[in-house]
Tab-separated table of C-alpha atoms in Angstrom:
chain	number	residue	atom	x	y	z
A	55	MET	CA	0.000	0.000	0.000
A	56	ARG	CA	2.745	2.358	0.972
A	57	PHE	CA	4.713	1.407	-2.171
A	58	SER	CA	1.694	2.139	-4.409
A	59	THR	CA	1.208	5.496	-2.736
A	60	ILE	CA	4.829	6.396	-3.364
A	61	ILE	CA	4.496	5.467	-7.049
A	62	LEU	CA	1.319	7.533	-7.421
A	63	LEU	CA	2.913	10.515	-5.722
A	64	SER	CA	5.950	10.191	-7.958
A	65	LEU	CA	3.805	10.048	-11.091
A	66	SER	CA	1.768	13.059	-9.960
A	67	PHE	CA	4.950	15.012	-9.302
A	68	ASN	CA	6.394	14.164	-12.730
A	69	ILE	CA	3.168	15.125	-14.489
A	70	ALA	CA	3.018	18.395	-12.558
A	71	MET	CA	6.619	19.168	-13.453
A	72	ALA	CA	5.975	18.369	-17.122
A	73	CYS	CA	2.919	20.635	-17.167
A	74	THR	CA	4.872	23.408	-15.455
A	75	SER	CA	7.657	23.055	-18.015
A	76	GLN	CA	5.203	23.136	-20.924
A	77	GLU	CA	3.408	26.125	-19.432
A	78	ALA	CA	6.700	27.976	-19.012
A	79	GLN	CA	7.613	27.221	-22.610
A	80	ALA	CA	4.205	28.433	-23.790
A	81	ILE	CA	4.586	31.657	-21.819
A	82	LYS	CA	8.075	32.154	-23.230
A	83	THR	CA	6.762	31.684	-26.778
A	84	VAL	CA	3.950	34.177	-26.227
A	85	GLU	CA	6.359	36.706	-24.738
A	86	LYS	CA	8.591	36.451	-27.821
A	87	LYS	CA	5.700	37.027	-30.187
A	88	GLY	CA	6.183	40.768	-30.237
A	89	THR	CA	7.482	39.635	-33.615
A	90	TYR	CA	5.760	37.044	-35.775
A	91	PRO	CA	5.961	35.446	-39.249
A	92	VAL	CA	4.800	37.600	-42.134
A	93	ALA	CA	2.439	34.831	-43.283
A	94	GLU	CA	0.245	35.623	-40.271
A	95	TYR	CA	0.112	39.304	-41.246
A	96	THR	CA	-0.681	38.438	-44.865
A	97	LYS	CA	-3.557	36.168	-43.891
A	98	LYS	CA	-4.969	38.496	-41.242
A	99	ASN	CA	-5.038	41.463	-43.621
A	100	LYS	CA	-6.176	39.479	-46.687
A	101	LEU	CA	-3.137	40.420	-48.769
A	102	ASP	CA	-2.591	37.029	-50.401
A	103	ASN	CA	-3.409	38.234	-53.918
A	104	TYR	CA	-0.756	40.952	-54.068
A	105	ALA	CA	2.799	40.694	-55.340
A	106	THR	CA	5.555	41.212	-52.781
A	107	ALA	CA	9.088	42.569	-52.494
A	108	VAL	CA	11.544	42.322	-49.602
A	109	PHE	CA	14.220	45.004	-49.230
A	110	ALA	CA	16.702	46.059	-46.543
A	111	GLY	CA	18.098	49.565	-46.776
A	112	GLY	CA	19.104	50.768	-43.342
A	113	CYS	CA	16.587	51.853	-40.721
A	114	PHE	CA	13.193	50.456	-41.627
A	115	TRP	CA	11.410	53.601	-40.444
A	116	CYS	CA	12.904	55.399	-43.448
A	117	THR	CA	12.327	52.828	-46.167
A	118	GLU	CA	8.823	51.983	-44.971
A	119	ALA	CA	7.807	55.633	-45.242
A	120	ALA	CA	9.407	56.071	-48.669
A	121	PHE	CA	7.603	53.102	-50.212
A	122	GLU	CA	4.255	53.908	-48.588
A	123	ARG	CA	4.207	56.943	-50.873
A	124	ILE	CA	4.564	54.997	-54.119
A	125	LYS	CA	1.563	54.386	-56.380
A	126	GLY	CA	0.593	50.744	-56.556
A	127	VAL	CA	2.047	49.943	-53.149
A	128	VAL	CA	-0.792	48.586	-51.031
A	129	ASP	CA	1.008	48.082	-47.723
A	130	VAL	CA	4.510	48.153	-46.242
A	131	ILE	CA	5.563	46.617	-42.948
A	132	SER	CA	8.810	46.859	-41.032
A	133	GLY	CA	10.561	43.728	-39.828
A	134	TYR	CA	13.607	41.511	-39.924
A	135	SER	CA	14.971	39.263	-42.666
A	136	GLY	CA	18.169	37.503	-43.657
A	137	GLY	CA	18.953	35.816	-40.340
A	138	ASP	CA	18.489	32.407	-38.772
A	139	GLU	CA	16.903	33.101	-35.375
A	140	SER	CA	13.143	32.570	-35.041
A	141	TYR	CA	11.124	35.405	-33.507
A	142	PRO	CA	14.061	37.833	-33.493
A	143	GLU	CA	13.628	40.856	-31.263
A	144	TYR	CA	14.803	44.406	-31.882
A	145	GLY	CA	17.448	44.300	-29.156
A	146	GLN	CA	18.849	41.007	-30.424
A	147	VAL	CA	19.020	42.236	-34.011
A	148	GLY	CA	20.695	45.468	-32.930
A	149	ALA	CA	23.266	43.510	-30.933
A	150	GLY	CA	24.136	41.442	-34.007
A	151	GLU	CA	22.977	38.212	-32.374
A	152	THR	CA	20.621	36.941	-35.091
A	153	GLY	CA	22.122	37.887	-38.452
A	154	HIS	CA	18.976	39.722	-39.515
A	155	ALA	CA	18.783	43.045	-41.303
A	156	GLU	CA	16.154	45.666	-40.639
A	157	ALA	CA	13.939	45.160	-43.668
A	158	ILE	CA	10.574	45.981	-45.194
A	159	TYR	CA	7.966	43.731	-46.767
A	160	ILE	CA	6.094	45.407	-49.597
A	161	TYR	CA	2.707	44.351	-50.943
A	162	TYR	CA	2.023	45.861	-54.343
A	163	ASP	CA	-0.462	45.761	-57.192
A	164	SER	CA	1.532	44.500	-60.166
A	165	SER	CA	-1.031	45.972	-62.571
A	166	ILE	CA	0.007	49.441	-61.374
A	167	ILE	CA	3.712	49.117	-60.594
A	168	ASP	CA	6.268	46.434	-61.384
A	169	TYR	CA	9.181	44.916	-59.492
A	170	GLU	CA	11.796	46.657	-61.627
A	171	THR	CA	10.378	50.084	-60.773
A	172	LEU	CA	10.361	49.214	-57.081
A	173	LEU	CA	14.041	48.315	-57.405
A	174	GLU	CA	14.747	51.718	-58.937
A	175	VAL	CA	13.031	53.396	-55.994
A	176	PHE	CA	14.960	51.190	-53.572
A	177	PHE	CA	18.323	52.338	-54.930
A	178	VAL	CA	17.308	55.960	-54.367
A	179	ALA	CA	15.661	55.472	-50.963
A	180	HIS	CA	19.015	54.615	-49.356
A	181	ASP	CA	22.726	54.611	-50.210
A	182	PRO	CA	23.527	51.151	-51.602
A	183	THR	CA	27.258	51.893	-51.807
A	184	THR	CA	27.991	51.903	-48.064
A	185	LEU	CA	28.802	48.531	-46.498
A	186	ASN	CA	26.885	47.729	-43.310
A	187	TYR	CA	25.870	51.270	-42.507
A	188	GLN	CA	23.478	54.037	-43.503
A	189	GLY	CA	24.161	57.571	-42.326
A	190	PRO	CA	24.557	57.500	-38.530
A	191	ASP	CA	23.544	53.840	-38.234
A	192	TYR	CA	26.344	51.260	-38.168
A	193	GLY	CA	26.124	47.472	-38.050
A	194	GLU	CA	25.182	44.501	-40.241
A	195	GLU	CA	21.540	45.024	-39.335
A	196	TYR	CA	21.677	48.209	-41.434
A	197	ARG	CA	23.132	46.503	-44.506
A	198	SER	CA	21.755	46.986	-47.975
A	199	ALA	CA	20.124	43.762	-49.147
A	200	ILE	CA	17.481	42.404	-51.484
A	201	PHE	CA	15.791	39.080	-50.807
A	202	TYR	CA	14.495	37.552	-54.021
A	203	LYS	CA	11.827	34.863	-54.332
A	204	THR	CA	12.094	33.890	-58.006
A	205	ARG	CA	14.673	33.630	-60.783
A	206	GLU	CA	12.835	36.413	-62.576
A	207	GLU	CA	13.317	38.730	-59.602
A	208	LYS	CA	17.008	37.792	-59.420
A	209	ALA	CA	17.469	38.644	-63.113
A	210	LEU	CA	15.794	42.026	-62.641
A	211	ILE	CA	17.937	42.774	-59.595
A	212	ASP	CA	21.118	42.062	-61.567
A	213	LYS	CA	19.837	44.218	-64.420
A	214	VAL	CA	19.012	47.228	-62.240
A	215	ILE	CA	22.257	46.978	-60.253
A	216	LYS	CA	24.248	46.956	-63.505
A	217	ARG	CA	22.302	49.914	-64.857
A	218	THR	CA	22.665	51.887	-61.625
A	219	ASN	CA	26.397	51.165	-61.411
A	220	GLU	CA	26.836	52.457	-64.949
A	221	GLY	CA	24.735	55.570	-64.325
A	222	PRO	CA	25.491	58.902	-62.635
A	223	LEU	CA	23.616	58.299	-59.386
A	224	TYR	CA	26.565	57.083	-57.275
A	225	PRO	CA	30.334	57.506	-57.678
A	226	ASN	CA	31.058	54.234	-55.863
A	227	PRO	CA	29.921	50.692	-56.740
A	228	ILE	CA	26.814	49.140	-55.221
A	229	VAL	CA	27.488	46.713	-52.352
A	230	THR	CA	23.906	45.509	-51.909
A	231	GLN	CA	23.676	41.852	-50.892
A	232	VAL	CA	21.430	39.774	-53.150
A	233	GLN	CA	20.118	36.724	-51.300
A	234	PRO	CA	17.370	34.121	-51.656
A	235	TYR	CA	14.409	34.900	-49.445
A	236	LYS	CA	14.066	32.714	-46.346
A	237	GLU	CA	11.670	34.349	-43.903
A	238	PHE	CA	10.423	37.740	-42.793
A	239	TRP	CA	9.477	38.516	-39.220
A	240	VAL	CA	7.098	41.411	-38.610
A	241	ALA	CA	8.732	43.829	-36.169
A	242	GLU	CA	7.296	44.950	-32.856
A	243	ALA	CA	4.147	47.089	-33.122
A	244	TYR	CA	5.855	50.305	-32.026
A	245	HIS	CA	8.046	50.234	-35.152
A	246	GLN	CA	5.129	50.162	-37.588
A	247	ASN	CA	4.221	53.474	-39.281
A	248	TYR	CA	6.808	55.145	-37.069
A	249	TYR	CA	7.466	57.967	-39.529
A	250	GLU	CA	3.797	58.944	-39.720
A	251	LEU	CA	3.162	58.629	-35.991
A	252	HIS	CA	6.269	60.543	-34.861
A	253	PRO	CA	6.835	63.295	-37.451
A	254	ASP	CA	8.704	65.557	-35.029
A	255	GLN	CA	10.992	62.915	-33.521
A	256	GLY	CA	14.639	63.920	-33.902
A	257	TYR	CA	15.810	60.943	-35.954
A	258	VAL	CA	12.795	61.195	-38.240
A	259	VAL	CA	13.467	64.878	-38.889
A	260	ARG	CA	17.230	64.561	-39.411
A	261	VAL	CA	17.561	61.167	-41.111
A	262	SER	CA	14.251	59.753	-42.341
A	263	ARG	CA	12.670	62.859	-43.846
A	264	PRO	CA	15.554	63.726	-46.206
A	265	LYS	CA	15.409	60.175	-47.612
A	266	VAL	CA	11.664	60.370	-48.166
A	267	LEU	CA	12.016	63.782	-49.816
A	268	LYS	CA	14.769	62.417	-52.062
A	269	VAL	CA	12.419	59.713	-53.338
A	270	LYS	CA	9.630	62.238	-53.899
A	271	LYS	CA	11.981	64.500	-55.847
A	272	GLN	CA	13.418	61.680	-57.966
A	273	PHE	CA	10.064	60.037	-58.747
A	274	PRO	CA	7.343	62.735	-58.691
A	275	TYR	CA	5.233	60.756	-61.171
A	276	LEU	CA	5.140	57.748	-58.811
A	277	ILE	CA	3.965	59.560	-55.680
A	278	LYS	CA	0.432	58.974	-54.431
A	279	LYS	CA	-1.761	62.059	-54.618
A	280	LYS	CA	-2.236	62.338	-50.843
A	281	TYR	CA	1.538	62.626	-50.333
A	282	LYS	CA	2.227	65.310	-52.930
């Protein structure tokens, strides 16, 4: 009788410990979901039927704002791409722990604007000739990168890089990384639409706004009416 009681108590303890461990893991997963896979965002916002592009060009506040102003662009979200860690967080990315770059995920209507034109905007929206930094921001997370999903996209990227290198836009060669797309993690909520929500913030005024204005000046015919 005593032996059976001991066994039952032991089993109860082990089950309780297993449940506690699983609960802790579940809590940990929920806590990390300040970021989440882009597929969840796509499904939630019914964006499945739009074409997409994934670019990294320094601080995502800047590039998100620049592309939001382009005709045919339906939505732009800030996030992380190019690394290996699941559910990367802003602090981890900034510390260089995950290999991700600050990036943007663009949903666009391909009947209004094409991928090649988006590439042209991308090479104006940031400086693609500086390795692992943009303006005051230094680190691999600020690298210039394009994450392609198809061979057709890769061919267009090569074409536009060649054309831009041969043109007058930059005196130095482009150092943009061209990589196959793996995953995109939507950044924490406070990063989304940062430019619009904090127009007087110091970084936005000094760094982001000049980049947005540069795009508007270079491509006046592509700017949505409400942003002119």
